[in-house]
Short mmCIF file of C-alpha atoms in Angstrom, two decimals:
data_model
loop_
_atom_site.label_atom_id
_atom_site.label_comp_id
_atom_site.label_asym_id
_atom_site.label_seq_id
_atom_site.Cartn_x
_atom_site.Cartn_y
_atom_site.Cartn_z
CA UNK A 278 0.00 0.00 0.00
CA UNK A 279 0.87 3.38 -0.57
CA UNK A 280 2.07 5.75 1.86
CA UNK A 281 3.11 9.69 2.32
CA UNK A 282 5.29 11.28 4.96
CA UNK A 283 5.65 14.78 6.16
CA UNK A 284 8.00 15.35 8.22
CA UNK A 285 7.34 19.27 9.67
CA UNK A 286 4.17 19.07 11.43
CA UNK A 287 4.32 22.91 11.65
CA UNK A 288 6.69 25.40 9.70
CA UNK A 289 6.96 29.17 10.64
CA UNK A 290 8.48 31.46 8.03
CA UNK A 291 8.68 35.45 7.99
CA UNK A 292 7.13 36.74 4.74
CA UNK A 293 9.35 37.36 1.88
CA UNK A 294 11.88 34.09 2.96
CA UNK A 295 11.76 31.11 1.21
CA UNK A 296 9.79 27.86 1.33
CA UNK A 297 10.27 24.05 1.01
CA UNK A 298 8.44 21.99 2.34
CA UNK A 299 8.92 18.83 2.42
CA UNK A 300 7.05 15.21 1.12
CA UNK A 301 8.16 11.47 0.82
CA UNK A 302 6.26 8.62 -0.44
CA UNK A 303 6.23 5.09 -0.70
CA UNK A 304 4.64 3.02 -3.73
CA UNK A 305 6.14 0.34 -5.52
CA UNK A 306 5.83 1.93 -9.05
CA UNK A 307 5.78 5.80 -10.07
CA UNK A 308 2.73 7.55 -8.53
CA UNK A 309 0.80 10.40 -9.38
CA UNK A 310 1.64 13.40 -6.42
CA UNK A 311 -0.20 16.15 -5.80
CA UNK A 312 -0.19 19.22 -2.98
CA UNK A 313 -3.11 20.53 -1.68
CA UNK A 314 -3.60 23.36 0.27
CA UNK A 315 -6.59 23.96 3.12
CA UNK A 316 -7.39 27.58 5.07
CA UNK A 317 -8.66 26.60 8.38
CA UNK A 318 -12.33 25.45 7.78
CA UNK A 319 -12.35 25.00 4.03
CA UNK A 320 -11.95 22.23 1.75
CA UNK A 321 -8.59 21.74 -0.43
CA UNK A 322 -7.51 23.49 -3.31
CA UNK A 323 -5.14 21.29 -5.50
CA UNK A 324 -1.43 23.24 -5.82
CA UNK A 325 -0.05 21.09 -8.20
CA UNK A 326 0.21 17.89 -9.83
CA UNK A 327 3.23 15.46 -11.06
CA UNK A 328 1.79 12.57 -13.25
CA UNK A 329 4.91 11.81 -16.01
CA UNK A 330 7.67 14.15 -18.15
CA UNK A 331 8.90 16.82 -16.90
CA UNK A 332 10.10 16.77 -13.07
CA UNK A 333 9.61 20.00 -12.04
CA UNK A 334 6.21 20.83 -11.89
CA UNK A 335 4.67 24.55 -11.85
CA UNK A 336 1.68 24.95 -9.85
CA UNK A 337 -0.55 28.40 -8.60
CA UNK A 338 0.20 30.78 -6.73
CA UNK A 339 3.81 30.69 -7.36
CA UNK A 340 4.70 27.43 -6.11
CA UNK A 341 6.77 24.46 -7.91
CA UNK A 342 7.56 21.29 -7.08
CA UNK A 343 10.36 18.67 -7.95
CA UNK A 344 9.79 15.04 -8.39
CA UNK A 345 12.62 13.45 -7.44
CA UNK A 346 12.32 9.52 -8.38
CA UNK A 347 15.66 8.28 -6.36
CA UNK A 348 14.64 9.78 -2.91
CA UNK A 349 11.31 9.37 -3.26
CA UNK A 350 10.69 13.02 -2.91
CA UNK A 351 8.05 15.54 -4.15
CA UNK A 352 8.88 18.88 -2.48
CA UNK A 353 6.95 21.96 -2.48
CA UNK A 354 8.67 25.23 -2.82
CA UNK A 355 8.18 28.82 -2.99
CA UNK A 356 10.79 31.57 -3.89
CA UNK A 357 8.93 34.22 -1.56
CA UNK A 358 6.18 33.56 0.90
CA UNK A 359 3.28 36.30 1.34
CA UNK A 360 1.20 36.43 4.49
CA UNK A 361 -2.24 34.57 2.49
CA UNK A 362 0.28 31.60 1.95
CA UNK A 363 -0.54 31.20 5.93
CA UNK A 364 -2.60 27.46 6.18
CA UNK A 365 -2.25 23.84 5.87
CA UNK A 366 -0.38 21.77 3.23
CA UNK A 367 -1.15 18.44 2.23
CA UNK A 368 1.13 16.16 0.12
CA UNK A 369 -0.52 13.11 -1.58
CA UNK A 370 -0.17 10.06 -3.96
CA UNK A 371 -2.62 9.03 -6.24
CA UNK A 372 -2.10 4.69 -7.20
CA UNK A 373 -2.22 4.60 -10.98
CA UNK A 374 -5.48 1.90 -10.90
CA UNK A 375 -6.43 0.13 -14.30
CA UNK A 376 -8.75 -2.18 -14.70
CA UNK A 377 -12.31 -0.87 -13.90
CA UNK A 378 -11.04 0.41 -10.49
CA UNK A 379 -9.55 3.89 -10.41
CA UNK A 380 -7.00 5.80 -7.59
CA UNK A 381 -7.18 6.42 -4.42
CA UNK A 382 -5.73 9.31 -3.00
CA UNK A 383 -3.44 9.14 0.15
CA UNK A 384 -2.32 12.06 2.14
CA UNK A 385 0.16 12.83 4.11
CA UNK A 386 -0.24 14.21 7.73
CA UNK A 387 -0.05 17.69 6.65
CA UNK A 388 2.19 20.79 7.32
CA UNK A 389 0.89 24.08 9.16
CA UNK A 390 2.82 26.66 7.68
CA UNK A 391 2.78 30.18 9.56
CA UNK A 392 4.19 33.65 8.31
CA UNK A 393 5.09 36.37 9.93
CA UNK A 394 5.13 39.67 8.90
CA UNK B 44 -14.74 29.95 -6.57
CA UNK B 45 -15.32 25.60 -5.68
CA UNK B 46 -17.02 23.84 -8.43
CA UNK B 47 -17.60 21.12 -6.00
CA UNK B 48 -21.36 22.58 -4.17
CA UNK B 49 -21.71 21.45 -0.56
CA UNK B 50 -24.57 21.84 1.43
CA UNK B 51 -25.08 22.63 4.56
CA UNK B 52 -22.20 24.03 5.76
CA UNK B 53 -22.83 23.46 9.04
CA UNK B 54 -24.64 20.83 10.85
CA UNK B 55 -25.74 20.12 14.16
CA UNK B 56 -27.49 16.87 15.12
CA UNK B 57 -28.49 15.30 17.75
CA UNK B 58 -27.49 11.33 18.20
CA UNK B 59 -30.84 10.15 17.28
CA UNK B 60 -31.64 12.16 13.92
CA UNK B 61 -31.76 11.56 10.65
CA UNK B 62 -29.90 14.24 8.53
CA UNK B 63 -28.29 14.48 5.20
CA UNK B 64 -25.37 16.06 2.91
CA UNK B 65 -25.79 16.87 -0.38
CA UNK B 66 -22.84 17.56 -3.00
CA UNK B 67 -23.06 18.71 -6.51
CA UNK B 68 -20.68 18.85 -9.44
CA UNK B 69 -21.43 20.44 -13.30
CA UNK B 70 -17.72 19.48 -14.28
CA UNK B 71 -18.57 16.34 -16.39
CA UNK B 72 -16.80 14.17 -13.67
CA UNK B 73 -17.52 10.50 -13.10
CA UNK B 74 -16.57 9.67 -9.85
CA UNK B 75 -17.58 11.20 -6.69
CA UNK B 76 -15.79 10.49 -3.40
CA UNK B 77 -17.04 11.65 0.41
CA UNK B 78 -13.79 11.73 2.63
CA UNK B 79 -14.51 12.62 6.33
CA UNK B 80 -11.43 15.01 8.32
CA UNK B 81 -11.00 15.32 12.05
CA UNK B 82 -9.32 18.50 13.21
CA UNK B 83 -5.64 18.42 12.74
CA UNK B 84 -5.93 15.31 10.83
CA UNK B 85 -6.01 14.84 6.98
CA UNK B 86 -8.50 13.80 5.21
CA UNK B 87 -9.67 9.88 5.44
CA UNK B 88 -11.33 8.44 2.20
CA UNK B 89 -15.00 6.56 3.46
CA UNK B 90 -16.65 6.18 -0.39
CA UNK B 91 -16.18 6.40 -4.41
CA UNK B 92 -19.00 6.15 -7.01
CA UNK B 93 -18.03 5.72 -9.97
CA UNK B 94 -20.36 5.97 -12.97
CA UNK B 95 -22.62 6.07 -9.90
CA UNK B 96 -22.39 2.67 -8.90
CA UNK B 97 -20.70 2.14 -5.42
CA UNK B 98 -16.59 1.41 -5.75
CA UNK B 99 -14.92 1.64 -2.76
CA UNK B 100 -16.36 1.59 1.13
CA UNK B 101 -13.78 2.32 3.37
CA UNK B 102 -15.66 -0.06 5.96
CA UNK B 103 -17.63 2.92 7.09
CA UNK B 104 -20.09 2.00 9.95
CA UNK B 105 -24.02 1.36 8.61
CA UNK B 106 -24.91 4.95 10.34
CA UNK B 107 -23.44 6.73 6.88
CA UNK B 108 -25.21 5.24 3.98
CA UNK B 109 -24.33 7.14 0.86
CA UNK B 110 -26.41 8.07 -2.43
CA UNK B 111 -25.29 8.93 -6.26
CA UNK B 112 -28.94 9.55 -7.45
CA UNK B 113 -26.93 10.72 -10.80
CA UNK B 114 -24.06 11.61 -12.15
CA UNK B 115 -23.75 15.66 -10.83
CA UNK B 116 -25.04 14.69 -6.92
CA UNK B 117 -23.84 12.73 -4.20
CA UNK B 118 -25.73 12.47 -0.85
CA UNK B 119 -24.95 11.32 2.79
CA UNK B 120 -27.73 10.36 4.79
CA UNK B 121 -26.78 10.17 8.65
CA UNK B 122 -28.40 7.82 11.13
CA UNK B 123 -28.05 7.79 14.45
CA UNK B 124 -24.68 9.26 14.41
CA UNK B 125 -21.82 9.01 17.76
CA UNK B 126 -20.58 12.61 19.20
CA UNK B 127 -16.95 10.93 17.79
CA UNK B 128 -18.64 11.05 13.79
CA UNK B 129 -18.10 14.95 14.18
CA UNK B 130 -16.14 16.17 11.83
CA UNK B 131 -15.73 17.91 8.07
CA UNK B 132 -17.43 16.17 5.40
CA UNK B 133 -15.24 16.53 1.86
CA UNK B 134 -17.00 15.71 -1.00
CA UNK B 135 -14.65 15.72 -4.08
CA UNK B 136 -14.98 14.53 -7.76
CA UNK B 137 -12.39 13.49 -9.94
CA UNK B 138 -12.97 12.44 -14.28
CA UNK B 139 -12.64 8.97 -12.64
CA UNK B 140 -11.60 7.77 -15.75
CA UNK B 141 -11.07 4.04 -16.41
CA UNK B 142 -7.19 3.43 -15.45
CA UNK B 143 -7.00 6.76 -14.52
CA UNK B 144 -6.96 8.86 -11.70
CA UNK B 145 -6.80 12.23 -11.99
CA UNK B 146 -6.50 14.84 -9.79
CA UNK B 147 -9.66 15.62 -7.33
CA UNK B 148 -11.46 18.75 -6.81
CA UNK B 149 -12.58 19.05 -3.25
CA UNK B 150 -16.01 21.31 -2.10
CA UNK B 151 -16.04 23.77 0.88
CA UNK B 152 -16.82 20.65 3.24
CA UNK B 153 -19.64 20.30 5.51
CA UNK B 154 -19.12 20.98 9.24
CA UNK B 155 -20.68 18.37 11.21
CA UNK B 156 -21.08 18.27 15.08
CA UNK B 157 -23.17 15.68 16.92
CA UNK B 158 -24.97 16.35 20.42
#
């Protein structure tokens, strides 16, 4: 089964510094990844998405990520964090399904991220 | 703005009600997932329609009995829920292609608390 570590349960930043945050999984062949991002009370907008080609992956709102097949990595990064960037990120790995079944998606535990002015 | 419609937003029950959530997607999407999240937790998959026929139950107690009446709504109907079922209620949808999954788009969530 598939599984998705985060290692910073909570990440505090001052606005304007720079942002990685990191994401490893475990599946047996290459996964789909994806960050997601939650505001306190909301659901989760989807950052960004790695599914094949090209390893570095452009998302919104300014972030990127790098898929990094020999660590089993997929960290998010930022070059400058602004205040609204303040919530809760959430890596996880889709399981490329065939068949008549499809993906699940697991997450990872999640990482608070606060910025301060 | 969500494309992913959830309603209510907030819900207060009492242990011996009978309540539901209703989600609603226009995006064309095939599958249809409800994923419940504690506070400080992520989110924890309990069912998938696809092509609205049930695909996955995440051995979900008999209390949460889901509903695809078609392809653009999904429905939870609560029974007799615990004070411990409190939580947010994702609904998401994904194209839930065959040997695909893509990416999901989650609603606002519905903010259950049980008396």
């Amino acid at each position: 089964a598939q599984s998705v570590t985060q290692p910073d349960i909570h990440i505090t930043v001052s606005e304007g510094a720079s942002l990685e945050l990191r994401c490893n999984y475990s599946y047996g062949a290459t996964p789909y990844l994806f960050w997601y991002v939650q505001s306190p009370g909301q659901g989760l907008q989807l950052l960004l998405k790695y599914f094949s080609g090209d390893t570095l992956v452009q998302g919104i709102k300014g972030f990127e990520a790098e898929f990094k097949r020999s660590q089993s990595s997929f960290n998010l990064r930022k070059p400058s964090v602004h205040w609204s960037d303040a919530a809760e990120y959430f890596c996880a790995v889709g399981v490329r399904a065939g068949g008549t079944s499809y993906g699940k998606l697991t997450f990872g535990q999640g990482t608070i991220l606060t910025v301060h002015p | 703005d969500t494309e992913v419609t959830q309603t209510p937003k907030h819900l207060v029950m009492g242990m011996t009600n009978k309540k539901s959530l209703k989600c609603e997607q226009h995006m064309g999407h095939r599958a249809m997932y409800w994923y419940k999240q504690k506070a400080k937790k992520p989110p924890e998959l309990m069912f998938v329609y696809s092509y609205e026929k049930l695909s996955i139950n995440e051995s979900v107690p008999s209390r949460f009995s889901p509903e695809c009446p078609n392809s653009s709504l999904l429905n939870l109907h609560l029974h007799a829920l615990q004070p411990e079922d409190s939580a947010l209620y994702l609904c998401a949808s994904s194209q839930g292609l065959q040997g695909y999954t893509g990416e999901l788009f989650f609603g606002e969530g519905s903010r259950l608390t049980v008396l």
